[in-house]
Amino acid sequence: MKTDHEILQVIQDGVPVTREPFKEAAEKLGMTQEELVKRVKTMDENGLIRRFSANINQRKLGIVANAVVVWNIPDEKMEVAIPIFLGRGEISHIYERITYPGKWEYNLYTVVHDYDRESVYGFTRKLADEVDVDDYQVLFSKRRFKGTSSRLATRR
């Protein structure tokens, strides 16, 4: 019997848009499509798979400006800021990280995607006004070396 990890390694890059999207993966795994679909449904129900979705090429849509925005948000404002940030489609990731007093005071990191740099700056200014925070930095990438979804590592 194949493990969940083995199944996820085969389907993590997606399935073809066909009448039998799991056929090829099932053959590769030595299972029937029915068995594979049942296992995938179980992983979905158990929360192991968050969702199946289209992987959109933002650049082809013209969304070419991406920035990490680092925020210094006081603890007392965090409960207000997080729900606001979570509700914005332009933000793909939100992380709280430790700070280094006197060296690096930014405790919240967001990744913002928009059509151009000015749009990112405008969006960020509006967000800062909304959460009443003025200590933030917009960090655009200099070069992109890798841009993929996270993948399962091969078990060793």
PDB file of C-alpha atoms in Angstrom:
ATOM      1  CA  MET A   1       0.000   0.000   0.000  1.00  0.00           C
ATOM      2  CA  LYS A   2       1.356   3.410  -0.983  1.00  0.00           C
ATOM      3  CA  THR A   3       1.904   5.975   1.767  1.00  0.00           C
ATOM      4  CA  ASP A   4       0.273   9.404   1.727  1.00  0.00           C
ATOM      5  CA  HIS A   5       3.746  10.868   1.186  1.00  0.00           C
ATOM      6  CA  GLU A   6       4.310   8.734  -1.934  1.00  0.00           C
ATOM      7  CA  ILE A   7       0.924   9.702  -3.336  1.00  0.00           C
ATOM      8  CA  LEU A   8       1.481  13.399  -2.659  1.00  0.00           C
ATOM      9  CA  GLN A   9       4.892  13.306  -4.343  1.00  0.00           C
ATOM     10  CA  VAL A  10       3.243  12.053  -7.543  1.00  0.00           C
ATOM     11  CA  ILE A  11       0.289  14.479  -7.582  1.00  0.00           C
ATOM     12  CA  GLN A  12       1.956  17.581  -6.098  1.00  0.00           C
ATOM     13  CA  ASP A  13       2.680  19.036  -9.535  1.00  0.00           C
ATOM     14  CA  GLY A  14      -0.980  18.800 -10.467  1.00  0.00           C
ATOM     15  CA  VAL A  15      -3.093  16.539 -12.587  1.00  0.00           C
ATOM     16  CA  PRO A  16      -4.019  16.995 -16.243  1.00  0.00           C
ATOM     17  CA  VAL A  17      -7.298  18.617 -17.210  1.00  0.00           C
ATOM     18  CA  THR A  18      -8.840  15.507 -18.762  1.00  0.00           C
ATOM     19  CA  ARG A  19     -11.852  13.251 -18.265  1.00  0.00           C
ATOM     20  CA  GLU A  20      -9.679  11.021 -16.064  1.00  0.00           C
ATOM     21  CA  PRO A  21      -7.282  13.389 -14.301  1.00  0.00           C
ATOM     22  CA  PHE A  22      -5.965  10.758 -11.871  1.00  0.00           C
ATOM     23  CA  LYS A  23      -5.423   7.977 -14.432  1.00  0.00           C
ATOM     24  CA  GLU A  24      -1.746   8.676 -15.123  1.00  0.00           C
ATOM     25  CA  ALA A  25      -0.906   9.171 -11.431  1.00  0.00           C
ATOM     26  CA  ALA A  26      -2.760   5.980 -10.478  1.00  0.00           C
ATOM     27  CA  GLU A  27      -0.810   4.001 -13.079  1.00  0.00           C
ATOM     28  CA  LYS A  28       2.462   5.473 -11.841  1.00  0.00           C
ATOM     29  CA  LEU A  29       1.543   4.476  -8.282  1.00  0.00           C
ATOM     30  CA  GLY A  30       0.259   1.015  -9.228  1.00  0.00           C
ATOM     31  CA  MET A  31      -3.265   1.766  -7.986  1.00  0.00           C
ATOM     32  CA  THR A  32      -6.684   2.055  -9.546  1.00  0.00           C
ATOM     33  CA  GLN A  33      -8.093   5.527 -10.120  1.00  0.00           C
ATOM     34  CA  GLU A  34     -10.857   4.746  -7.639  1.00  0.00           C
ATOM     35  CA  GLU A  35      -8.318   3.848  -4.935  1.00  0.00           C
ATOM     36  CA  LEU A  36      -6.322   6.991  -5.614  1.00  0.00           C
ATOM     37  CA  VAL A  37      -9.363   9.282  -5.602  1.00  0.00           C
ATOM     38  CA  LYS A  38     -10.528   7.725  -2.329  1.00  0.00           C
ATOM     39  CA  ARG A  39      -7.101   8.294  -0.732  1.00  0.00           C
ATOM     40  CA  VAL A  40      -6.961  11.889  -1.998  1.00  0.00           C
ATOM     41  CA  LYS A  41     -10.457  12.567  -0.620  1.00  0.00           C
ATOM     42  CA  THR A  42      -9.407  11.150   2.760  1.00  0.00           C
ATOM     43  CA  MET A  43      -6.276  13.339   2.808  1.00  0.00           C
ATOM     44  CA  ASP A  44      -8.461  16.331   1.939  1.00  0.00           C
ATOM     45  CA  GLU A  45     -10.967  15.528   4.699  1.00  0.00           C
ATOM     46  CA  ASN A  46      -8.120  15.104   7.218  1.00  0.00           C
ATOM     47  CA  GLY A  47      -6.599  18.468   6.265  1.00  0.00           C
ATOM     48  CA  LEU A  48      -3.420  16.988   4.795  1.00  0.00           C
ATOM     49  CA  ILE A  49      -4.350  18.505   1.434  1.00  0.00           C
ATOM     50  CA  ARG A  50      -5.503  22.087   1.809  1.00  0.00           C
ATOM     51  CA  ARG A  51      -6.972  22.382  -1.679  1.00  0.00           C
ATOM     52  CA  PHE A  52      -6.694  21.475  -5.339  1.00  0.00           C
ATOM     53  CA  SER A  53      -6.520  24.565  -7.492  1.00  0.00           C
ATOM     54  CA  ALA A  54      -5.238  26.145 -10.674  1.00  0.00           C
ATOM     55  CA  ASN A  55      -1.692  27.457 -10.461  1.00  0.00           C
ATOM     56  CA  ILE A  56      -1.986  30.885 -12.071  1.00  0.00           C
ATOM     57  CA  ASN A  57       0.929  32.442 -13.925  1.00  0.00           C
ATOM     58  CA  GLN A  58       0.717  35.962 -12.490  1.00  0.00           C
ATOM     59  CA  ARG A  59       3.289  37.352 -14.893  1.00  0.00           C
ATOM     60  CA  LYS A  60       1.117  36.413 -17.889  1.00  0.00           C
ATOM     61  CA  LEU A  61      -1.716  38.355 -16.244  1.00  0.00           C
ATOM     62  CA  GLY A  62       0.572  41.372 -15.883  1.00  0.00           C
ATOM     63  CA  ILE A  63       1.131  41.040 -12.126  1.00  0.00           C
ATOM     64  CA  VAL A  64       4.876  41.638 -12.182  1.00  0.00           C
ATOM     65  CA  ALA A  65       5.594  43.587  -8.990  1.00  0.00           C
ATOM     66  CA  ASN A  66       6.258  41.491  -5.907  1.00  0.00           C
ATOM     67  CA  ALA A  67       7.657  42.698  -2.617  1.00  0.00           C
ATOM     68  CA  VAL A  68       8.277  41.526   0.890  1.00  0.00           C
ATOM     69  CA  VAL A  69       6.901  44.220   3.168  1.00  0.00           C
ATOM     70  CA  VAL A  70       8.337  44.202   6.679  1.00  0.00           C
ATOM     71  CA  TRP A  71       6.282  45.841   9.409  1.00  0.00           C
ATOM     72  CA  ASN A  72       7.022  46.986  12.946  1.00  0.00           C
ATOM     73  CA  ILE A  73       3.615  46.427  14.482  1.00  0.00           C
ATOM     74  CA  PRO A  74       3.242  46.961  18.232  1.00  0.00           C
ATOM     75  CA  ASP A  75       1.776  43.968  20.062  1.00  0.00           C
ATOM     76  CA  GLU A  76      -1.356  45.916  20.973  1.00  0.00           C
ATOM     77  CA  LYS A  77      -2.103  46.543  17.256  1.00  0.00           C
ATOM     78  CA  MET A  78      -1.392  43.005  16.069  1.00  0.00           C
ATOM     79  CA  GLU A  79      -4.936  41.742  16.736  1.00  0.00           C
ATOM     80  CA  VAL A  80      -6.327  44.539  14.567  1.00  0.00           C
ATOM     81  CA  ALA A  81      -3.714  44.251  11.809  1.00  0.00           C
ATOM     82  CA  ILE A  82      -3.796  40.506  11.177  1.00  0.00           C
ATOM     83  CA  PRO A  83      -7.497  40.221  10.166  1.00  0.00           C
ATOM     84  CA  ILE A  84      -7.085  43.232   7.878  1.00  0.00           C
ATOM     85  CA  PHE A  85      -4.023  41.694   6.209  1.00  0.00           C
ATOM     86  CA  LEU A  86      -5.702  38.272   5.932  1.00  0.00           C
ATOM     87  CA  GLY A  87      -8.574  39.810   3.984  1.00  0.00           C
ATOM     88  CA  ARG A  88      -6.396  41.208   1.202  1.00  0.00           C
ATOM     89  CA  GLY A  89      -5.952  39.210  -1.995  1.00  0.00           C
ATOM     90  CA  GLU A  90      -2.776  41.104  -2.878  1.00  0.00           C
ATOM     91  CA  ILE A  91      -1.056  39.470   0.121  1.00  0.00           C
ATOM     92  CA  SER A  92      -0.013  35.852  -0.400  1.00  0.00           C
ATOM     93  CA  HIS A  93       1.997  35.226   2.767  1.00  0.00           C
ATOM     94  CA  ILE A  94       2.000  36.626   6.298  1.00  0.00           C
ATOM     95  CA  TYR A  95       4.590  35.670   8.900  1.00  0.00           C
ATOM     96  CA  GLU A  96       5.330  36.892  12.386  1.00  0.00           C
ATOM     97  CA  ARG A  97       9.033  36.691  13.199  1.00  0.00           C
ATOM     98  CA  ILE A  98      11.277  37.521  16.103  1.00  0.00           C
ATOM     99  CA  THR A  99      12.911  40.930  16.301  1.00  0.00           C
ATOM    100  CA  TYR A 100      16.396  42.000  17.336  1.00  0.00           C
ATOM    101  CA  PRO A 101      15.966  45.157  19.419  1.00  0.00           C
ATOM    102  CA  GLY A 102      18.235  47.921  18.228  1.00  0.00           C
ATOM    103  CA  LYS A 103      19.149  45.984  15.067  1.00  0.00           C
ATOM    104  CA  TRP A 104      15.964  44.778  13.371  1.00  0.00           C
ATOM    105  CA  GLU A 105      12.588  45.839  14.742  1.00  0.00           C
ATOM    106  CA  TYR A 106      10.298  44.377  12.063  1.00  0.00           C
ATOM    107  CA  ASN A 107       8.065  41.640  13.462  1.00  0.00           C
ATOM    108  CA  LEU A 108       5.569  41.018  10.653  1.00  0.00           C
ATOM    109  CA  TYR A 109       6.374  40.067   7.080  1.00  0.00           C
ATOM    110  CA  THR A 110       3.933  40.103   4.181  1.00  0.00           C
ATOM    111  CA  VAL A 111       4.413  39.232   0.529  1.00  0.00           C
ATOM    112  CA  VAL A 112       2.518  41.623  -1.750  1.00  0.00           C
ATOM    113  CA  HIS A 113       1.774  41.071  -5.458  1.00  0.00           C
ATOM    114  CA  ASP A 114       0.444  43.737  -7.824  1.00  0.00           C
ATOM    115  CA  TYR A 115       0.675  45.042 -11.387  1.00  0.00           C
ATOM    116  CA  ASP A 116       3.521  47.492 -10.854  1.00  0.00           C
ATOM    117  CA  ARG A 117       5.702  48.998  -8.124  1.00  0.00           C
ATOM    118  CA  GLU A 118       3.526  52.075  -7.722  1.00  0.00           C
ATOM    119  CA  SER A 119       0.511  49.853  -7.103  1.00  0.00           C
ATOM    120  CA  VAL A 120       2.451  47.961  -4.421  1.00  0.00           C
ATOM    121  CA  TYR A 121       3.500  51.246  -2.787  1.00  0.00           C
ATOM    122  CA  GLY A 122      -0.064  52.602  -2.936  1.00  0.00           C
ATOM    123  CA  PHE A 123      -1.552  49.402  -1.543  1.00  0.00           C
ATOM    124  CA  THR A 124       1.010  49.334   1.261  1.00  0.00           C
ATOM    125  CA  ARG A 125       0.392  52.992   2.194  1.00  0.00           C
ATOM    126  CA  LYS A 126      -3.364  52.374   2.415  1.00  0.00           C
ATOM    127  CA  LEU A 127      -2.789  49.293   4.542  1.00  0.00           C
ATOM    128  CA  ALA A 128      -0.432  51.202   6.846  1.00  0.00           C
ATOM    129  CA  ASP A 129      -3.045  53.946   7.276  1.00  0.00           C
ATOM    130  CA  GLU A 130      -5.754  51.393   7.970  1.00  0.00           C
ATOM    131  CA  VAL A 131      -3.798  49.678  10.750  1.00  0.00           C
ATOM    132  CA  ASP A 132      -2.259  52.977  11.937  1.00  0.00           C
ATOM    133  CA  VAL A 133       1.364  51.898  11.512  1.00  0.00           C
ATOM    134  CA  ASP A 134       4.087  54.001   9.942  1.00  0.00           C
ATOM    135  CA  ASP A 135       7.196  51.855  10.454  1.00  0.00           C
ATOM    136  CA  TYR A 136       7.463  49.519   7.472  1.00  0.00           C
ATOM    137  CA  GLN A 137       9.754  48.877   4.515  1.00  0.00           C
ATOM    138  CA  VAL A 138       8.862  47.680   1.018  1.00  0.00           C
ATOM    139  CA  LEU A 139      11.583  45.328  -0.232  1.00  0.00           C
ATOM    140  CA  PHE A 140      11.415  44.537  -3.941  1.00  0.00           C
ATOM    141  CA  SER A 141      13.478  41.671  -5.292  1.00  0.00           C
ATOM    142  CA  LYS A 142      16.686  42.441  -7.108  1.00  0.00           C
ATOM    143  CA  ARG A 143      16.787  39.088  -8.941  1.00  0.00           C
ATOM    144  CA  ARG A 144      14.678  35.949  -8.903  1.00  0.00           C
ATOM    145  CA  PHE A 145      16.539  32.666  -8.609  1.00  0.00           C
ATOM    146  CA  LYS A 146      13.617  30.358  -7.897  1.00  0.00           C
ATOM    147  CA  GLY A 147       9.872  30.817  -7.963  1.00  0.00           C
ATOM    148  CA  THR A 148       7.932  27.622  -7.378  1.00  0.00           C
ATOM    149  CA  SER A 149       5.352  26.309  -4.981  1.00  0.00           C
ATOM    150  CA  SER A 150       6.741  24.387  -2.048  1.00  0.00           C
ATOM    151  CA  ARG A 151       7.338  20.718  -2.739  1.00  0.00           C
ATOM    152  CA  LEU A 152       7.629  17.604  -0.639  1.00  0.00           C
ATOM    153  CA  ALA A 153      11.199  16.518  -0.181  1.00  0.00           C
ATOM    154  CA  THR A 154      12.091  13.005  -1.219  1.00  0.00           C
ATOM    155  CA  ARG A 155      12.212  10.785   1.844  1.00  0.00           C
ATOM    156  CA  ARG A 156      15.700   9.597   2.673  1.00  0.00           C
TER     157      ARG A 156
END
